[in-house]
Amino acid sequence: MESYRLDKDSLGEVKVPSNAYYGPFTVRASNQYKVTGQKPHLSMIRAFAMIKRSAALANRDLNILPAEKADAIVKACDEILSGNLLDQFIVDTINSGAGTAFNMNINEVIANRALEISGHNIGDYSFMNPNDDVNMSQSSNDTFPTAMHIALLMNMKGVTDSLRSLIMALEKKGQEFREVMKIGRTHLMDALPVTLGAEFEVYAFSLKRGLNKILDVCADLEYVGLGGTAVGTGANTPSGYNKLVIKHLSQISGLSLKPSQNYFFSLQSKFEITMCSSILRNIAIELIKMSNDIRLMASGPISGLSEITIPAVHAGSSIMPGKVNPSLSECLNMICFIIVGNDVSVALAAQAGQFELNVMLPGMIKDMLESTDMLKNFLSVFASNMIDGLKANEQKLESLVEKSPILVTLLNSHIGYLKASEIYKESMATNKSIKELILEKGLMTKEELDNALSKKNILGLK
């Protein structure tokens, strides 16, 4: 039978499991916020541990927190950063407005572990108090937004690494397919030929633009509002705290963090978060387009376009033997659909922050971390297991270019648009090639025709 201790907070006594490092606020919150069944994201736990550690050091340096308490808090935070005590963070990822419940979950776990480290009993808040000591010079108002930026910056490192691997794979295919000519398409209908390589180079180009935008927004996320405390006023912080706490936070996080240029802005506006979300959405849209192009090009192998072949990562069907599906492209599509939806949620949460504080933060960071997790986890898999294994069906592509009546477009300057249109229609009706019909009708010499329909002229090469 589980034993309990009685912890006391501002609302009274609460039964807490005897071996728990969390306390009364966490118990109350965990009983209320039964929402997703998901515990706090590891990146948020780590970000908060870094914040609490940095605050303790700054408060110690400024002589408002005894060194004994500060050292115990630092040791507790270091244990969390090493992967211990993670099971003690039990508040649902969607919790109280502004994330107060999660902030207190962190405060209580650190306080109780620091009590143990100091030789005191868990729950002896007369020596080490979650609010007065661990939360000293802080508020949920400034810690949670700061933790959001840190968690996102940590996750974005994985996103940029994974995105770079995909860009490199696409560029490699662009080089491999640089001389493979194929029919281009507009409105899903035949258009002038392009190279398969050019198509893959475009995918890489668009994602490189997205990568640059990510790097830009990450530079903005480095400005944090820690030290703003309640509503951005900086209440209950000693002189010099703002710069000192961010100096310590930069050191432990390895990030180039800077004090906010406007603390009121950092607490009430989520401009950087929505900007980051919109960039992820735009990258997702580019990925959807690319993924669908690949699915269409690989469709078949008999009745579809069958311009490329895709690697088999697993059996495509539980009933149809030998079937190979674009499963990784389908997975990427679903990831990107969720990212687009998450962006809508983030936008709605950002505009719902009234006056001096946006309180919709837990929902925003949940969606942002979900989006970045999926990208950092999957893009490198897609690069190595899908893009690297693509093969061009060169014989079919060459045959389609040769037979396509759309090539008559290149003869407009020689025979005129109306005559070219007649030739196109006749080609479609008779299944004769453009070359055959032009030569039959004596509209151009063979030399003129070969020059006009040369690979150099078709691809617009100078």
Coordinates of C-alpha atoms in Angstrom, one line a residue:
M1 CA 0.0 0.0 0.0
E2 CA 1.4 3.4 -1.0
S3 CA 2.3 5.7 1.8
Y4 CA 1.8 9.5 1.8
R5 CA 3.1 12.6 3.4
L6 CA 1.2 15.8 4.1
D7 CA 2.6 18.8 2.2
K8 CA 1.2 22.3 2.8
D9 CA 0.8 25.1 0.3
S10 CA -1.1 28.3 0.2
L11 CA -4.4 26.5 -0.2
G12 CA -3.8 24.0 2.6
E13 CA -2.6 20.5 3.1
V14 CA -2.3 17.9 0.3
K15 CA -1.5 14.2 0.4
V16 CA 1.6 13.5 -1.7
P17 CA 3.2 10.1 -2.3
S18 CA 6.0 9.7 0.2
N19 CA 8.7 9.0 -2.4
A20 CA 7.7 11.8 -4.7
Y21 CA 9.9 14.8 -5.3
Y22 CA 7.0 16.9 -6.6
G23 CA 4.7 18.6 -4.1
P24 CA 1.3 19.9 -3.4
F25 CA 0.9 22.3 -6.4
T26 CA 1.9 19.4 -8.7
V27 CA -0.6 17.0 -7.1
R28 CA -3.4 19.6 -7.4
A29 CA -2.5 20.3 -11.0
S30 CA -2.2 16.7 -12.1
N31 CA -5.7 16.0 -10.8
Q32 CA -7.1 18.9 -12.8
Y33 CA -5.3 18.7 -16.1
K34 CA -6.1 15.3 -17.5
V35 CA -5.9 16.3 -21.2
T36 CA -3.5 14.6 -23.5
G37 CA -2.0 11.9 -21.3
Q38 CA 1.4 13.3 -22.5
K39 CA 4.0 14.4 -20.0
P40 CA 6.2 17.5 -20.4
H41 CA 8.6 17.4 -23.4
L42 CA 12.2 16.6 -22.5
S43 CA 13.4 19.8 -24.2
M44 CA 11.1 21.9 -21.9
I45 CA 12.3 20.0 -18.8
R46 CA 15.9 20.6 -19.7
A47 CA 15.2 24.2 -20.6
F48 CA 13.6 24.8 -17.2
A49 CA 16.4 23.0 -15.3
M50 CA 18.8 25.3 -17.0
I51 CA 16.8 28.4 -16.1
K52 CA 16.5 27.4 -12.4
R53 CA 20.2 26.6 -12.3
S54 CA 21.1 29.9 -13.8
A55 CA 18.8 31.8 -11.5
A56 CA 20.2 30.2 -8.4
L57 CA 23.8 31.1 -9.5
A58 CA 22.8 34.7 -10.3
N59 CA 20.9 35.1 -7.0
R60 CA 24.0 33.7 -5.2
D61 CA 26.3 36.0 -7.0
L62 CA 24.1 39.0 -6.0
N63 CA 24.1 37.8 -2.4
I64 CA 20.3 37.3 -2.1
L65 CA 20.4 33.5 -2.0
P66 CA 22.8 31.7 0.5
A67 CA 25.5 29.7 -1.2
E68 CA 24.4 26.5 0.6
K69 CA 20.9 26.7 -1.0
A70 CA 22.2 27.8 -4.4
D71 CA 24.7 25.0 -4.5
A72 CA 22.0 22.4 -3.6
I73 CA 19.7 23.8 -6.3
V74 CA 22.5 23.7 -8.9
K75 CA 23.3 20.0 -8.0
A76 CA 19.6 19.1 -8.3
C77 CA 19.4 20.8 -11.7
D78 CA 22.5 19.0 -12.9
E79 CA 20.9 15.7 -11.9
I80 CA 17.9 16.5 -14.1
L81 CA 20.1 17.6 -16.9
S82 CA 21.9 14.2 -16.6
G83 CA 18.6 12.4 -17.1
N84 CA 17.5 11.7 -13.5
L85 CA 14.2 12.5 -11.9
L86 CA 12.4 12.8 -15.3
D87 CA 9.5 10.6 -14.0
Q88 CA 8.8 13.3 -11.4
F89 CA 7.5 15.8 -14.1
I90 CA 3.9 14.6 -14.2
V91 CA 1.8 17.7 -15.1
D92 CA 0.1 17.2 -18.5
T93 CA 1.8 19.0 -21.4
I94 CA -1.4 21.1 -21.7
N95 CA -1.9 22.6 -18.3
S96 CA -2.6 25.9 -16.7
G97 CA -2.5 29.2 -18.6
A98 CA 1.1 30.6 -19.0
G99 CA 2.4 27.2 -17.8
T100 CA 2.3 28.0 -14.0
A101 CA 1.6 24.4 -13.2
F102 CA 4.6 23.1 -15.0
N103 CA 6.8 25.9 -13.5
M104 CA 5.7 24.8 -10.1
N105 CA 6.2 21.1 -10.9
I106 CA 9.8 22.0 -11.7
N107 CA 10.2 24.2 -8.6
E108 CA 8.9 21.5 -6.3
V109 CA 11.1 18.7 -7.7
I110 CA 14.2 20.8 -7.5
A111 CA 13.4 22.0 -4.0
N112 CA 12.8 18.5 -2.6
R113 CA 15.9 17.0 -4.3
A114 CA 17.9 20.0 -3.0
L115 CA 16.5 19.3 0.5
E116 CA 17.9 15.8 0.3
I117 CA 21.2 17.0 -1.0
S118 CA 21.4 19.5 2.0
G119 CA 20.6 16.7 4.5
H120 CA 17.0 17.7 5.1
N121 CA 13.7 15.8 4.7
I122 CA 11.6 16.0 1.6
G123 CA 8.8 18.5 2.2
D124 CA 10.7 20.6 4.8
Y125 CA 10.0 23.8 2.9
S126 CA 11.0 25.9 5.9
F127 CA 14.6 25.4 4.8
M128 CA 14.2 25.2 1.0
N129 CA 11.0 26.6 -0.5
P130 CA 9.9 26.0 -4.1
N131 CA 8.6 29.6 -4.4
D132 CA 10.9 31.6 -2.2
D133 CA 14.2 29.9 -3.1
V134 CA 13.9 27.9 -6.4
N135 CA 11.7 30.5 -8.0
M136 CA 13.6 33.5 -6.6
S137 CA 13.7 36.4 -9.0
Q138 CA 11.4 34.6 -11.3
S139 CA 7.8 34.3 -12.4
S140 CA 6.0 31.8 -14.7
N141 CA 5.5 35.0 -16.7
D142 CA 9.1 35.1 -17.8
T143 CA 10.4 31.6 -17.2
F144 CA 7.9 29.8 -19.4
P145 CA 8.4 32.1 -22.5
T146 CA 12.2 31.8 -22.0
A147 CA 12.0 28.0 -21.8
M148 CA 10.0 28.0 -25.0
H149 CA 12.8 29.8 -26.8
I150 CA 15.5 27.5 -25.4
A151 CA 13.5 24.3 -26.1
L152 CA 12.8 25.5 -29.7
L153 CA 16.4 26.4 -30.3
M154 CA 17.6 23.0 -29.1
N155 CA 15.1 21.3 -31.3
M156 CA 15.8 23.5 -34.3
K157 CA 19.4 22.3 -34.2
G158 CA 18.1 18.8 -35.1
V159 CA 15.8 20.2 -37.7
T160 CA 18.6 22.1 -39.5
D161 CA 20.9 19.1 -39.4
S162 CA 18.1 16.8 -40.8
L163 CA 17.1 19.4 -43.4
R164 CA 20.7 19.8 -44.6
S165 CA 20.9 16.0 -45.1
L166 CA 17.8 16.1 -47.3
I167 CA 19.1 19.1 -49.3
M168 CA 22.4 17.3 -49.9
A169 CA 20.5 14.2 -51.1
L170 CA 18.4 16.2 -53.5
E171 CA 21.4 18.1 -54.9
K172 CA 23.1 14.8 -55.4
K173 CA 20.1 13.5 -57.4
G174 CA 20.0 16.7 -59.3
Q175 CA 23.6 16.1 -60.5
E176 CA 22.9 12.4 -61.2
F177 CA 19.8 13.3 -63.3
R178 CA 21.2 16.5 -64.9
E179 CA 21.1 15.1 -68.5
V180 CA 18.0 13.0 -68.1
M181 CA 15.4 14.8 -70.2
K182 CA 11.7 14.4 -69.6
I183 CA 8.4 16.0 -70.4
G184 CA 7.6 18.9 -68.2
R185 CA 4.0 19.4 -67.1
T186 CA 1.8 22.4 -66.4
H187 CA -1.8 22.0 -65.3
L188 CA -0.8 18.3 -65.1
M189 CA -0.7 18.3 -68.9
D190 CA 2.3 17.9 -71.2
A191 CA 4.5 21.0 -71.5
L192 CA 8.0 21.6 -72.8
P193 CA 10.7 19.2 -71.8
V194 CA 12.9 19.8 -68.7
T195 CA 15.6 17.6 -67.1
L196 CA 14.8 15.4 -64.2
G197 CA 17.9 16.9 -62.6
A198 CA 16.4 20.4 -62.8
E199 CA 13.3 19.2 -60.9
F200 CA 15.4 17.8 -58.1
E201 CA 17.6 20.9 -58.0
V202 CA 14.5 23.0 -57.5
Y203 CA 13.4 21.0 -54.5
A204 CA 16.8 21.5 -53.0
F205 CA 16.7 25.2 -53.8
S206 CA 13.4 25.8 -52.1
L207 CA 14.4 23.9 -49.0
K208 CA 17.7 25.9 -48.8
R209 CA 15.6 29.1 -48.7
G210 CA 13.6 27.6 -45.9
L211 CA 16.8 26.7 -44.1
N212 CA 18.0 30.2 -44.3
K213 CA 14.7 31.5 -42.9
I214 CA 15.1 29.0 -40.0
L215 CA 18.5 30.4 -39.2
D216 CA 17.1 34.0 -39.3
V217 CA 14.3 33.2 -36.8
C218 CA 16.7 31.3 -34.5
A219 CA 18.7 34.5 -34.2
D220 CA 15.5 36.2 -33.0
L221 CA 14.7 33.4 -30.6
E222 CA 18.0 34.1 -28.8
Y223 CA 16.5 37.2 -27.2
V224 CA 14.7 36.1 -24.1
G225 CA 12.6 37.8 -21.4
L226 CA 14.1 36.1 -18.4
G227 CA 14.2 38.8 -15.7
G228 CA 11.0 40.4 -16.7
T229 CA 9.2 38.5 -13.9
A230 CA 5.5 39.6 -13.4
V231 CA 4.2 41.2 -16.7
G232 CA 7.6 42.4 -17.7
T233 CA 8.2 44.8 -14.8
G234 CA 11.2 43.0 -13.4
A235 CA 9.6 43.1 -9.9
N236 CA 11.5 41.3 -7.1
T237 CA 14.8 41.1 -9.0
P238 CA 18.0 42.7 -7.7
S239 CA 20.0 45.2 -9.8
G240 CA 22.2 43.5 -12.4
Y241 CA 20.2 40.2 -12.3
N242 CA 18.9 40.3 -15.9
K243 CA 22.3 40.3 -17.6
L244 CA 23.9 38.0 -15.0
V245 CA 21.2 35.3 -15.2
I246 CA 21.3 35.2 -19.0
K247 CA 25.1 35.0 -18.9
H248 CA 24.8 31.9 -16.8
L249 CA 22.0 30.5 -19.0
S250 CA 24.0 31.0 -22.1
Q251 CA 26.9 29.1 -20.5
I252 CA 24.9 26.0 -19.4
S253 CA 22.7 25.9 -22.6
G254 CA 25.5 26.6 -25.1
L255 CA 23.3 29.1 -26.8
S256 CA 24.1 32.8 -27.6
L257 CA 21.2 34.2 -25.5
K258 CA 20.7 37.9 -25.0
P259 CA 18.4 40.0 -22.7
S260 CA 15.2 41.0 -24.3
Q261 CA 15.2 44.4 -26.0
N262 CA 11.7 44.9 -24.5
Y263 CA 10.5 42.7 -21.6
F264 CA 6.9 43.7 -22.0
F265 CA 7.1 42.5 -25.6
S266 CA 8.7 39.2 -24.7
L267 CA 5.9 38.4 -22.3
Q268 CA 2.8 39.5 -24.2
S269 CA 3.8 39.0 -27.9
K270 CA 4.7 35.7 -29.4
F271 CA 5.9 37.2 -32.7
E272 CA 9.1 35.1 -32.8
I273 CA 7.1 31.9 -32.1
T274 CA 4.5 32.5 -34.8
M275 CA 7.3 33.5 -37.2
C276 CA 9.1 30.2 -36.5
S277 CA 5.8 28.3 -36.8
S278 CA 5.0 29.9 -40.2
I279 CA 8.5 29.1 -41.5
L280 CA 8.0 25.4 -40.5
R281 CA 4.6 25.5 -42.2
N282 CA 6.1 26.9 -45.4
I283 CA 8.8 24.3 -45.4
A284 CA 6.1 21.7 -44.9
I285 CA 4.2 23.0 -47.9
E286 CA 7.4 22.7 -50.1
L287 CA 7.9 19.2 -48.8
I288 CA 4.3 18.2 -49.6
K289 CA 4.7 19.5 -53.1
M290 CA 8.0 17.5 -53.6
S291 CA 6.6 14.4 -52.0
N292 CA 3.5 14.4 -54.2
D293 CA 5.7 15.0 -57.3
I294 CA 7.7 11.9 -56.4
R295 CA 4.6 9.9 -55.8
L296 CA 3.2 10.8 -59.2
M297 CA 6.5 10.3 -61.0
A298 CA 6.8 6.8 -59.4
S299 CA 3.2 5.9 -60.1
G300 CA 2.7 2.6 -61.9
P301 CA 4.8 0.7 -62.6
I302 CA 2.6 -0.2 -65.6
S303 CA -0.5 2.0 -65.6
G304 CA 1.1 5.2 -64.1
L305 CA 3.8 7.6 -65.1
S306 CA 6.6 5.3 -64.0
E307 CA 9.2 8.0 -64.7
I308 CA 11.3 6.9 -61.7
T309 CA 11.5 3.8 -59.5
I310 CA 11.5 4.1 -55.7
P311 CA 13.3 1.9 -53.2
A312 CA 11.3 -0.8 -51.5
V313 CA 11.5 -0.2 -47.7
H314 CA 8.9 -2.8 -46.9
A315 CA 6.2 -4.8 -48.6
G316 CA 3.6 -2.5 -50.1
S317 CA 0.6 -4.7 -49.5
S318 CA -0.6 -7.4 -47.2
I319 CA -2.6 -9.0 -50.1
M320 CA -0.9 -7.9 -53.4
P321 CA 2.5 -9.6 -53.8
G322 CA 5.4 -7.6 -55.1
K323 CA 3.7 -4.2 -54.7
V324 CA 6.0 -1.3 -53.8
N325 CA 4.4 1.8 -52.4
P326 CA 5.8 5.3 -51.9
S327 CA 5.3 4.7 -48.1
L328 CA 7.9 7.2 -47.0
S329 CA 6.5 9.9 -49.2
E330 CA 3.0 9.2 -47.7
C331 CA 4.5 9.4 -44.2
L332 CA 6.2 12.7 -45.0
N333 CA 2.9 14.1 -46.3
M334 CA 1.1 13.2 -43.1
I335 CA 3.9 14.8 -41.0
C336 CA 3.5 18.0 -43.0
F337 CA -0.3 18.0 -42.8
I338 CA 0.1 18.0 -39.0
I339 CA 2.7 20.8 -39.1
V340 CA 0.3 22.9 -41.2
G341 CA -2.5 22.2 -38.7
N342 CA -0.1 23.0 -35.8
D343 CA 0.6 26.4 -37.3
V344 CA -3.1 27.2 -37.3
S345 CA -3.2 26.3 -33.6
V346 CA -0.1 28.4 -32.8
A347 CA -1.6 31.4 -34.7
L348 CA -4.9 31.2 -32.8
A349 CA -3.0 30.9 -29.5
A350 CA -0.8 33.8 -30.3
Q351 CA -3.7 36.2 -31.0
A352 CA -5.5 35.1 -27.9
G353 CA -3.0 36.6 -25.5
Q354 CA -4.7 39.6 -24.0
F355 CA -3.0 42.7 -22.5
E356 CA 0.3 42.0 -20.7
L357 CA 0.6 38.2 -20.9
N358 CA -0.1 35.5 -23.4
V359 CA -1.5 32.6 -21.4
M360 CA -1.8 30.1 -24.2
L361 CA 1.8 29.1 -24.0
P362 CA 1.6 25.4 -23.2
G363 CA -0.5 24.6 -26.2
M364 CA 1.8 26.7 -28.5
I365 CA 5.0 25.0 -27.4
K366 CA 3.4 21.5 -27.5
D367 CA 2.6 22.0 -31.2
M368 CA 5.9 23.6 -32.0
L369 CA 8.0 20.8 -30.4
E370 CA 5.8 18.2 -32.1
S371 CA 6.4 19.8 -35.5
T372 CA 10.2 20.1 -34.9
D373 CA 10.4 16.6 -33.5
M374 CA 8.8 15.1 -36.6
L375 CA 11.1 17.0 -39.0
K376 CA 14.3 16.3 -37.1
N377 CA 13.5 12.7 -36.7
F378 CA 12.2 11.9 -40.3
L379 CA 13.9 14.1 -42.9
S380 CA 17.2 12.3 -42.7
V381 CA 15.4 9.0 -43.0
F382 CA 13.5 10.2 -46.0
A383 CA 16.8 11.4 -47.5
S384 CA 18.7 8.2 -47.1
N385 CA 15.9 5.6 -47.6
M386 CA 13.9 7.4 -50.3
I387 CA 15.8 10.1 -52.2
D388 CA 19.2 8.2 -52.3
G389 CA 17.5 5.1 -53.8
L390 CA 15.5 6.8 -56.6
K391 CA 16.3 5.6 -60.1
A392 CA 15.4 7.3 -63.4
N393 CA 13.5 5.3 -66.0
E394 CA 15.6 6.8 -68.7
Q395 CA 14.4 4.7 -71.7
K396 CA 10.8 5.6 -71.0
L397 CA 11.5 9.2 -70.4
E398 CA 13.5 9.5 -73.7
S399 CA 10.7 7.7 -75.6
L400 CA 8.0 10.1 -74.2
V401 CA 10.0 13.2 -75.2
E402 CA 10.5 11.8 -78.7
K403 CA 6.8 11.1 -79.2
S404 CA 5.4 14.2 -77.5
P405 CA 3.5 16.5 -79.9
I406 CA 4.1 19.4 -77.4
L407 CA 7.6 19.7 -79.1
V408 CA 5.8 21.6 -81.9
T409 CA 5.9 24.6 -79.5
L410 CA 9.5 25.0 -80.5
L411 CA 8.5 25.4 -84.1
N412 CA 6.3 28.4 -83.6
S413 CA 8.9 30.8 -85.0
H414 CA 9.4 28.6 -88.0
I415 CA 5.8 27.7 -89.1
G416 CA 3.6 30.0 -87.0
Y417 CA 1.3 29.2 -84.0
L418 CA -1.8 28.3 -86.1
K419 CA 0.1 25.8 -88.3
A420 CA 1.8 24.4 -85.2
S421 CA -1.6 23.9 -83.6
E422 CA -2.8 22.0 -86.7
I423 CA 0.3 19.8 -86.6
Y424 CA -0.3 19.1 -82.9
K425 CA -3.9 18.0 -83.5
E426 CA -2.9 15.8 -86.4
S427 CA -0.1 14.2 -84.4
M428 CA -2.6 13.3 -81.7
A429 CA -5.1 12.0 -84.2
T430 CA -2.7 9.9 -86.3
N431 CA -0.1 9.0 -83.7
K432 CA 2.6 10.3 -86.0
S433 CA 5.5 12.2 -84.5
I434 CA 6.0 15.9 -85.0
K435 CA 9.1 15.2 -87.1
E436 CA 7.3 12.9 -89.4
L437 CA 4.5 15.3 -90.1
I438 CA 6.7 18.4 -90.6
L439 CA 8.9 16.5 -93.1
E440 CA 5.9 15.0 -94.9
K441 CA 4.4 18.4 -95.5
G442 CA 7.7 20.0 -96.4
L443 CA 7.3 22.7 -93.8
M444 CA 11.0 22.5 -92.8
T445 CA 14.2 20.8 -94.0
K446 CA 15.6 17.9 -92.0
E447 CA 18.6 20.0 -91.0
E448 CA 16.3 22.9 -89.8
L449 CA 14.1 20.5 -87.9
D450 CA 17.0 18.6 -86.2
N451 CA 18.5 22.0 -85.1
A452 CA 15.1 23.3 -83.8
L453 CA 14.5 20.1 -81.9
S454 CA 18.0 19.5 -80.6
K455 CA 18.5 18.8 -77.0
K456 CA 20.3 22.2 -76.7
N457 CA 17.4 24.1 -78.1
I458 CA 14.7 22.1 -76.3
L459 CA 16.3 22.8 -72.9
G460 CA 17.0 26.5 -73.8
L461 CA 20.8 26.0 -73.4
K462 CA 22.9 28.9 -74.7

